[in-house]
PDB file of C-alpha atoms in Angstrom:
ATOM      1  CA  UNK A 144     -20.666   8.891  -3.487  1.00 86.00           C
ATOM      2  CA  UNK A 145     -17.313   7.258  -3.842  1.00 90.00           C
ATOM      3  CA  UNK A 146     -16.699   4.518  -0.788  1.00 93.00           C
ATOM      4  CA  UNK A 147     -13.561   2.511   0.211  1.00 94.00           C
ATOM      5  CA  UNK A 148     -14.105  -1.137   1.207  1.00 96.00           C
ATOM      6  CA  UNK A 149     -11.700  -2.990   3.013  1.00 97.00           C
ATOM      7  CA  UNK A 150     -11.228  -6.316   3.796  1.00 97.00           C
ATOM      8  CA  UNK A 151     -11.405  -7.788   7.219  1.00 97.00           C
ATOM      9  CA  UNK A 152      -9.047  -7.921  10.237  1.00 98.00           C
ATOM     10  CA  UNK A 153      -6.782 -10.583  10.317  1.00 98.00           C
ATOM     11  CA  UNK A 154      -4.144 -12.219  12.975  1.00 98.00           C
ATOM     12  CA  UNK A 155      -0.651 -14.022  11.064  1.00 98.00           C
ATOM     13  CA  UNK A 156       2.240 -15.150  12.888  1.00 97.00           C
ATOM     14  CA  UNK A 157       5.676 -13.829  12.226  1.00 97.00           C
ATOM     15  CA  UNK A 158       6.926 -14.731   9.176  1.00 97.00           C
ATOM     16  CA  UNK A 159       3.133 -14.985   7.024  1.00 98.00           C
ATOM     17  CA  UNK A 160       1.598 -13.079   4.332  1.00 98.00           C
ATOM     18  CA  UNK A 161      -1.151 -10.721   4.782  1.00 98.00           C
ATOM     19  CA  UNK A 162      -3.106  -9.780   1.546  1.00 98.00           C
ATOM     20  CA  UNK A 163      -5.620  -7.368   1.915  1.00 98.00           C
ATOM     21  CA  UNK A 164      -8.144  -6.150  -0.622  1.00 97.00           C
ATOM     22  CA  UNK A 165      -9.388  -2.525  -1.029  1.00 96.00           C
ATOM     23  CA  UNK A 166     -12.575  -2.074  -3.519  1.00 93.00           C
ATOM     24  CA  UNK A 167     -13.306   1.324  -4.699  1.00 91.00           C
ATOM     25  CA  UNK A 168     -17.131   2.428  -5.655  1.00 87.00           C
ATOM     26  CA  UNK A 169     -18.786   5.290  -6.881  1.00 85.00           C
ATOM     27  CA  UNK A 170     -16.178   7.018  -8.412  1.00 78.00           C
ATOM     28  CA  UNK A 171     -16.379   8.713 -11.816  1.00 68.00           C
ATOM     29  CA  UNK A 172     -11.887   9.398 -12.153  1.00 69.00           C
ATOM     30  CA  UNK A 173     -10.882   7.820 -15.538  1.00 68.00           C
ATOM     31  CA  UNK A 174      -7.547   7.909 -14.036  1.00 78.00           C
ATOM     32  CA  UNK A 175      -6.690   6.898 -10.142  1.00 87.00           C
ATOM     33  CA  UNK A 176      -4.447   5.398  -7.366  1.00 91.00           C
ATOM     34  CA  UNK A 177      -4.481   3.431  -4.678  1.00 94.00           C
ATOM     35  CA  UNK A 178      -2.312   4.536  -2.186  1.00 96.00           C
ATOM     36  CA  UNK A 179      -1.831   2.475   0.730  1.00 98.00           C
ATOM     37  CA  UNK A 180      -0.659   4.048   4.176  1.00 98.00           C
ATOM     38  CA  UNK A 181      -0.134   2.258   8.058  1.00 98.00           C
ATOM     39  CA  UNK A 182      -0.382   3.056  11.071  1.00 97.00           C
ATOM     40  CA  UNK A 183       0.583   1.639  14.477  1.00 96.00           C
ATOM     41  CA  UNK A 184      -0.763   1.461  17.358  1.00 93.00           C
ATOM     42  CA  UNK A 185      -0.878   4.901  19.087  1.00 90.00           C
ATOM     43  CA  UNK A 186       1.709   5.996  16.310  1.00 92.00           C
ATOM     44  CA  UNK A 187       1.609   8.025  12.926  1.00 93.00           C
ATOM     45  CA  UNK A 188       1.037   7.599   9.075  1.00 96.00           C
ATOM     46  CA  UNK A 189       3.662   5.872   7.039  1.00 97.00           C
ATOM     47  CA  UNK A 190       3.183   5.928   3.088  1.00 97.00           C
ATOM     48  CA  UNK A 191       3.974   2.357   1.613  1.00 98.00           C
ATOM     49  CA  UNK A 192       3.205   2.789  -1.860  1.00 97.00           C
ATOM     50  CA  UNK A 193       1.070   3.590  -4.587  1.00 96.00           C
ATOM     51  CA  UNK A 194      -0.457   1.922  -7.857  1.00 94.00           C
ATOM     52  CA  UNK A 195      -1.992   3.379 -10.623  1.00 91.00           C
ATOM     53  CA  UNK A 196      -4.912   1.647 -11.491  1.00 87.00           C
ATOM     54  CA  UNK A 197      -5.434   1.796 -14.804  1.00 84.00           C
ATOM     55  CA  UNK A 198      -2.169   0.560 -15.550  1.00 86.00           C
ATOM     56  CA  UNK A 199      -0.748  -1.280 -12.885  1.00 89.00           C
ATOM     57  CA  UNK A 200       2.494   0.735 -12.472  1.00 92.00           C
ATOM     58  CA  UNK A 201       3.441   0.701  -8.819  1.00 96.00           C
ATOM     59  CA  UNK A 202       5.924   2.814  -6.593  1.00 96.00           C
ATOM     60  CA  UNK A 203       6.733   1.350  -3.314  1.00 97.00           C
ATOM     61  CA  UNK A 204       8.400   2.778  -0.185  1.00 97.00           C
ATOM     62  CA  UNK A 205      11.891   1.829   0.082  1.00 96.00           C
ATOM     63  CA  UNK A 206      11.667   0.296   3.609  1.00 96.00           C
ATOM     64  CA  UNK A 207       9.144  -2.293   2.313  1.00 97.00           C
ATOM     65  CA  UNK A 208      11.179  -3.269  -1.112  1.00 96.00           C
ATOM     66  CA  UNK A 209      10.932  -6.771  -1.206  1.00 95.00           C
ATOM     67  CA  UNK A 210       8.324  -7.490   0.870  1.00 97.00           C
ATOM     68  CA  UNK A 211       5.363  -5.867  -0.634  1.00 98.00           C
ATOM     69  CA  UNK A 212       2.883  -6.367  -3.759  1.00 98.00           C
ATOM     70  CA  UNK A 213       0.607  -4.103  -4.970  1.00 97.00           C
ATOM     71  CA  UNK A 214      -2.135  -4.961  -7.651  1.00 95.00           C
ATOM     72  CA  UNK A 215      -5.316  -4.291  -9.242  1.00 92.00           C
ATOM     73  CA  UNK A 216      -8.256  -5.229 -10.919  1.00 89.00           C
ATOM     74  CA  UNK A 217      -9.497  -2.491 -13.375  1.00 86.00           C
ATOM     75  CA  UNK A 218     -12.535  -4.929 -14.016  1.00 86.00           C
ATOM     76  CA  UNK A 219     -13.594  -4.450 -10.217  1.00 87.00           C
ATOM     77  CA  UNK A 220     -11.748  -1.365  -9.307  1.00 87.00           C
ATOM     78  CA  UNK A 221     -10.151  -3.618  -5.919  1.00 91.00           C
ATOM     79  CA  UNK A 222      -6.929  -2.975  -5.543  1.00 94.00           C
ATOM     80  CA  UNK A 223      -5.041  -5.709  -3.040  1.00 97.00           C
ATOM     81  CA  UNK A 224      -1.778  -4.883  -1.137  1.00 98.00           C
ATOM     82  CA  UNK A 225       0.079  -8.405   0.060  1.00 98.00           C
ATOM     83  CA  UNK A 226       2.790  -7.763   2.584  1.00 98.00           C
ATOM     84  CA  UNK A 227       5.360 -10.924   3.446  1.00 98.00           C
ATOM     85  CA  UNK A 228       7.191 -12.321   5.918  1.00 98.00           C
ATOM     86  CA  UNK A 229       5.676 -10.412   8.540  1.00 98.00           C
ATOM     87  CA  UNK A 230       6.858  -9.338  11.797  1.00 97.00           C
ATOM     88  CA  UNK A 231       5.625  -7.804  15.071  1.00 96.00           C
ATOM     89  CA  UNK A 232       6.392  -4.239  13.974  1.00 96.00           C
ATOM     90  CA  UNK A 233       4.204  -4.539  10.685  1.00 98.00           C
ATOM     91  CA  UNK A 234       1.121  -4.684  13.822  1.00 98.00           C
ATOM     92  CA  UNK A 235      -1.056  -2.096  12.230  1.00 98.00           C
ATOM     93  CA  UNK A 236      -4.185  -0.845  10.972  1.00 98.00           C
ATOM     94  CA  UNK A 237      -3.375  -0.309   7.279  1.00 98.00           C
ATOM     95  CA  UNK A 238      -5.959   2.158   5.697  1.00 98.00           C
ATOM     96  CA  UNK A 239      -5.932   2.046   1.248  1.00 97.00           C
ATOM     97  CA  UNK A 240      -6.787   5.829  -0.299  1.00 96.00           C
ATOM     98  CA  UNK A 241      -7.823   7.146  -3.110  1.00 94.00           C
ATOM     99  CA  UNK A 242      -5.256   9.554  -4.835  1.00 93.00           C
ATOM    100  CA  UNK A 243      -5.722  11.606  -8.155  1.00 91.00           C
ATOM    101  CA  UNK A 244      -3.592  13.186 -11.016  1.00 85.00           C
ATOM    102  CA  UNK A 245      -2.599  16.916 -11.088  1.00 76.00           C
ATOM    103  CA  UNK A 246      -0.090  16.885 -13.889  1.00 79.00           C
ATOM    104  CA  UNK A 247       2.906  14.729 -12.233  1.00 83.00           C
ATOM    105  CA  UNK A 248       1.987  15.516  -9.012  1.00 87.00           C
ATOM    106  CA  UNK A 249      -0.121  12.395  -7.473  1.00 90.00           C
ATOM    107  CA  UNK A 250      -2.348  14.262  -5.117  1.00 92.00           C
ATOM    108  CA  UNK A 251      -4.678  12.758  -1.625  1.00 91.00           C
ATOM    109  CA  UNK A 252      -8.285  13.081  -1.619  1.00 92.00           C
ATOM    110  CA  UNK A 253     -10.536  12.341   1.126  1.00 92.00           C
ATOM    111  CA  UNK A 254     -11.741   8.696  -0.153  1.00 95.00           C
ATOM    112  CA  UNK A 255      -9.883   6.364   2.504  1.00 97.00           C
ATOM    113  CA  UNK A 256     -10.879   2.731   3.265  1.00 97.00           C
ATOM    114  CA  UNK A 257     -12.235   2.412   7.008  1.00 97.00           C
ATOM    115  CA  UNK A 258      -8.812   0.631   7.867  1.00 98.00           C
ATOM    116  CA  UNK A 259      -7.551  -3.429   8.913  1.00 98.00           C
ATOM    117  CA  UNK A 260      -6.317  -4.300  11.283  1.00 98.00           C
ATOM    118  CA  UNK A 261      -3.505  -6.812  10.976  1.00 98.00           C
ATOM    119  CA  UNK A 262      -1.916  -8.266  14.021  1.00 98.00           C
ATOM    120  CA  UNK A 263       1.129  -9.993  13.894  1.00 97.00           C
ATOM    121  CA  UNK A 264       1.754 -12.298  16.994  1.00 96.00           C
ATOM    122  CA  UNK A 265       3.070 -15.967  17.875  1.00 92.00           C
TER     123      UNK A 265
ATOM    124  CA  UNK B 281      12.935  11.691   1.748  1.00 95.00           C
ATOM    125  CA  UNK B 282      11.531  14.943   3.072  1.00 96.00           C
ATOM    126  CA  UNK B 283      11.266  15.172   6.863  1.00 97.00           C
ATOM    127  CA  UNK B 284       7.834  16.799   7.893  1.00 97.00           C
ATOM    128  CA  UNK B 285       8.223  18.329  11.502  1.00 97.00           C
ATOM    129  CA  UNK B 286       5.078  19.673  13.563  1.00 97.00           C
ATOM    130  CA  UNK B 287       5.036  21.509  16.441  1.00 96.00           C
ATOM    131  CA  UNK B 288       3.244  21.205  19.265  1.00 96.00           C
ATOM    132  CA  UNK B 289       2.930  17.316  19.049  1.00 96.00           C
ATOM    133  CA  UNK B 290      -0.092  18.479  21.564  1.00 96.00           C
ATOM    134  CA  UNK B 291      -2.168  21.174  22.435  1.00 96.00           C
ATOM    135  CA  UNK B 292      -4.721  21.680  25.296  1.00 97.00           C
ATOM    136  CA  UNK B 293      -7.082  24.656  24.196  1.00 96.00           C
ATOM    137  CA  UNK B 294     -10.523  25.608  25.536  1.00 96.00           C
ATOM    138  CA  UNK B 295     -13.972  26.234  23.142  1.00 96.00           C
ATOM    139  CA  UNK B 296     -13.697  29.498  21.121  1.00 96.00           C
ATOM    140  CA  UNK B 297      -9.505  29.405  20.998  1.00 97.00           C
ATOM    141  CA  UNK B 298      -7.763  30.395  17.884  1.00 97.00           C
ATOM    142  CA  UNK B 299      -5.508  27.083  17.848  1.00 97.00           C
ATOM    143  CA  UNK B 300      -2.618  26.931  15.556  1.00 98.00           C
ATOM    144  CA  UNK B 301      -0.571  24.116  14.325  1.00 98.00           C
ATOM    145  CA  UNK B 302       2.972  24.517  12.380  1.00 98.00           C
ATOM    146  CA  UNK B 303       4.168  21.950   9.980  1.00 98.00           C
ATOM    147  CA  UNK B 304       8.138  22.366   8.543  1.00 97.00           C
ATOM    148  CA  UNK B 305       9.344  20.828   5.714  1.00 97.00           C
ATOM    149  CA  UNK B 306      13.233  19.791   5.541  1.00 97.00           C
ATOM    150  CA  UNK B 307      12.715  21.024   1.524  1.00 97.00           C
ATOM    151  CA  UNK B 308      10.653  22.925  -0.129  1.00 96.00           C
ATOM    152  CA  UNK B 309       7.611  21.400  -1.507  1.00 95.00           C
ATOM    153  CA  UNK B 310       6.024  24.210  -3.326  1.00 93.00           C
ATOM    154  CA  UNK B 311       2.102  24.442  -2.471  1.00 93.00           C
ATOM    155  CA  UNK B 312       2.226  20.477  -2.577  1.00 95.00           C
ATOM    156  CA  UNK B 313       1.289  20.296   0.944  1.00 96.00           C
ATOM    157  CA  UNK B 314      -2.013  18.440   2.800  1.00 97.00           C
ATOM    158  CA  UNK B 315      -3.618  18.642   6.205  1.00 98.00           C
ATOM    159  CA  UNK B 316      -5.787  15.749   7.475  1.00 98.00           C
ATOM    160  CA  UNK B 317      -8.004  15.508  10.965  1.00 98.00           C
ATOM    161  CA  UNK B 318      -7.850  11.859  12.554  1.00 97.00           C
ATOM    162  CA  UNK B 319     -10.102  11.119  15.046  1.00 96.00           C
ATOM    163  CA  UNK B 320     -10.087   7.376  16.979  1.00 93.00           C
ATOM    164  CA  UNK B 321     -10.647   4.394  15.289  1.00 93.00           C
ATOM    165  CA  UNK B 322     -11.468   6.655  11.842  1.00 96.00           C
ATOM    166  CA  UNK B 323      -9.478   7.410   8.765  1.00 97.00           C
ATOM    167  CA  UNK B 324      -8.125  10.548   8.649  1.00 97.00           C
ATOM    168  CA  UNK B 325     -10.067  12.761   6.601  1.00 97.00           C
ATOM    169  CA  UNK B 326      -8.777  15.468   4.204  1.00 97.00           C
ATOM    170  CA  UNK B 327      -9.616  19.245   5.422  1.00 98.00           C
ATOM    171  CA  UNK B 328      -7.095  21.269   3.204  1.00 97.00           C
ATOM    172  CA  UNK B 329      -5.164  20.417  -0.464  1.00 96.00           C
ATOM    173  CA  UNK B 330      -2.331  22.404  -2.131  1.00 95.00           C
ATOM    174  CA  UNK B 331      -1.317  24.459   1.097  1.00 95.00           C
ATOM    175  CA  UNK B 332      -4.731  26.346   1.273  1.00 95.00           C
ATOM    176  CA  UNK B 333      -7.623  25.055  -0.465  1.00 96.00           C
ATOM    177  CA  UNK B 334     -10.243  23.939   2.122  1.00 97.00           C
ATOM    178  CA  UNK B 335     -12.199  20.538   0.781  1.00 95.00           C
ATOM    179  CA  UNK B 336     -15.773  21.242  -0.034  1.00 93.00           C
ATOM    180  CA  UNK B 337     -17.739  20.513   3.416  1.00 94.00           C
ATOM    181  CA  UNK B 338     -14.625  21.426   6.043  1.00 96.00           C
ATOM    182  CA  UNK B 339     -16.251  24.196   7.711  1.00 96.00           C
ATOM    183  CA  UNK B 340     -14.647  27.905   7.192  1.00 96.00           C
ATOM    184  CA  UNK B 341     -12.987  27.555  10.903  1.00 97.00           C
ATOM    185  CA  UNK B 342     -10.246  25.835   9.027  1.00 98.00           C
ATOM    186  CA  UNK B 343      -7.553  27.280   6.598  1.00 97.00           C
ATOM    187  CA  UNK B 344      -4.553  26.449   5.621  1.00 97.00           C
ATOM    188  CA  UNK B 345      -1.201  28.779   4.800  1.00 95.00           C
ATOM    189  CA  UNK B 346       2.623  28.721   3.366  1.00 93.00           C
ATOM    190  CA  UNK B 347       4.632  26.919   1.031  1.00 91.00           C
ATOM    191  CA  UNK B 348       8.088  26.196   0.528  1.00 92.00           C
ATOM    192  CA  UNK B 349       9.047  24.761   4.055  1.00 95.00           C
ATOM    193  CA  UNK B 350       6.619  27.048   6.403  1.00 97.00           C
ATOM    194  CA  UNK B 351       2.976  25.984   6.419  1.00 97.00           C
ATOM    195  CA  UNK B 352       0.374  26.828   9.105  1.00 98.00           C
ATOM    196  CA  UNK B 353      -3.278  24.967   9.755  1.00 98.00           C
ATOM    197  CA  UNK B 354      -5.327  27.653  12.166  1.00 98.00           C
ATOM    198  CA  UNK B 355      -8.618  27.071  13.078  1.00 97.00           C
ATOM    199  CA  UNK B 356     -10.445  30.227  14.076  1.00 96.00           C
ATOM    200  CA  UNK B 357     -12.334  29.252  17.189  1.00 96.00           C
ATOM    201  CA  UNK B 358     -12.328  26.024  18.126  1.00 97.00           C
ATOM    202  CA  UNK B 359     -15.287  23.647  18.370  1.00 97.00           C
ATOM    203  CA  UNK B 360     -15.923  20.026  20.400  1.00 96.00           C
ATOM    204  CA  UNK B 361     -16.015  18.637  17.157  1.00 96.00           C
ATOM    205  CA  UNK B 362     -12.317  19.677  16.391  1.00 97.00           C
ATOM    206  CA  UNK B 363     -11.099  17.650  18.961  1.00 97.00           C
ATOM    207  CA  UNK B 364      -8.220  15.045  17.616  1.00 97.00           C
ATOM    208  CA  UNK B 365      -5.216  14.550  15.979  1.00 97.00           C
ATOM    209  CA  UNK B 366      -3.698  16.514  12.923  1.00 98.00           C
ATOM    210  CA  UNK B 367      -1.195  15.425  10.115  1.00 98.00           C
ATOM    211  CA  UNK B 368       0.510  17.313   7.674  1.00 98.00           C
ATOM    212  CA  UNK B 369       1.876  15.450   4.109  1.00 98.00           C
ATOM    213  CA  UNK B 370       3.349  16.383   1.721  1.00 97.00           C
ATOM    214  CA  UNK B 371       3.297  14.719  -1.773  1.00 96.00           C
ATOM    215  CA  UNK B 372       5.231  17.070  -3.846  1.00 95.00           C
ATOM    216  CA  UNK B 373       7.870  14.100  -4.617  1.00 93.00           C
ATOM    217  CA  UNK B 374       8.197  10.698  -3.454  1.00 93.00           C
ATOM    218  CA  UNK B 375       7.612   9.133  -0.860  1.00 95.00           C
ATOM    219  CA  UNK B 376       5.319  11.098   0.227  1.00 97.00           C
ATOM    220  CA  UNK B 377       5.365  11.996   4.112  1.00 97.00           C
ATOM    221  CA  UNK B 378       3.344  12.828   6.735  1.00 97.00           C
ATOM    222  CA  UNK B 379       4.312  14.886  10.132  1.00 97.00           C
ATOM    223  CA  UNK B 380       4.069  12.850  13.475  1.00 97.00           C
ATOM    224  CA  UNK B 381       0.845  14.372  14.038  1.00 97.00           C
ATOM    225  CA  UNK B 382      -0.629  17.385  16.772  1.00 97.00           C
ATOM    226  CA  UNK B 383      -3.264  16.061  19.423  1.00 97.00           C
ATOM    227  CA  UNK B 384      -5.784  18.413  20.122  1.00 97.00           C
ATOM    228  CA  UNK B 385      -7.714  18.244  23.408  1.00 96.00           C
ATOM    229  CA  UNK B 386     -10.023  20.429  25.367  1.00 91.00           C
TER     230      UNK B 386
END
């Protein structure tokens, strides 16, 4: 049974780095992704990028350019999303998922992390 | 980006309702097209790939319709256990994007 472990909550003030780690277990793809997706409080699911595991290529959404870092460790199959020079609007629980290969199109599956919370406050 | 629209962003229904829930794409995005169930403090959980294809375990009440810009999650007759909040995405190109989500409530 594939599982999604996330790392714990954490609290940063404005203007930190968050790094959060996302292991993946149980899984028999060859091939895989890690997408990573937040949410706000009481708000909806925004996409911030992907990496491909096995080879480290990463695609990142344009709001976050600059500020975020995906990576992974094939060795452990953890994948670890670092987000800087936070602010109170990056408050959210950020959930990493599991995505798969259909050709070119990168598709979801239903292997999500339980989510972590990351408050930003002064 | 592609704009994902849903409509209602909530619904009140009672047990046994035939609920429907519309997601609209701003292009088309073939049959490349998701719909998840979130319920509080969970992940949201996959219940339908490529437009129509229910995950293995979603129960039958679910199914999933369209493609292009038009797609449709209807559940037949809805249970206590269907109460939450539903996302479309789609991930036919980059970013991909979800819809702001329908609440369900009884």
């Amino acid at each position: 049974q594939v599982q999604m472990e996330q790392s714990g909550p954490e609290v940063k003030r404005p203007g930190a780095s968050v790094k959060i780690s996302c292991k993946a277990s149980g899984h028999t793809f060859n091939s895989y992704g890690i997408s990573w997706v937040r949410q706000a409080p009481g708000r909806g699911l925004e996409w911030m990028g992907r990496i491909i595991v096995y080879n480290g290529q990463t695609t990142y959404s344009r709001k976050l350019l600059g500020r975020i870092t995906m990576t992974a460790d094939r060795s452990t199959d953890t994948a670890y999303m670092e987000l800087k020079n936070l602010r109170s609007d990056d408050t959210a629980v950020y959930f990493c998922a599991m995505v798969t290969f259909g050709g070119v199109i990168v598709k979801p599956t239903d292997y999500w992390g339980q989510g972590t919370l990351v408050t930003v406050s002064s | 980006d592609i704009q994902m629209t849903q409509s209602p962003s909530s619904l009140s229904a009672s047990l046994g309702d035939r609920v429907t829930i519309t997601c609209r794409a701003s292009q088309g995005v073939a049959q490349d097209f998701a719909w998840f169930q979130q319920k509080p403090g969970r992940p949201p959980s996959l219940l339908i790939l490529d437009a129509f294809t229910l995950r293995s375990g979603v129960s039958p009440r679910f199914s999933g319709s369209g493609s292009g810009t038009e797609f449709t999650l209807t559940i037949s007759a809805l249970q206590a256990e269907d109460i939450g909040t539903y996302f479309c995405q789609q991930y036919t190109s980059d970013p991909p994007t979800f819809g702001q989500g329908t609440k369900v409530e009884l």
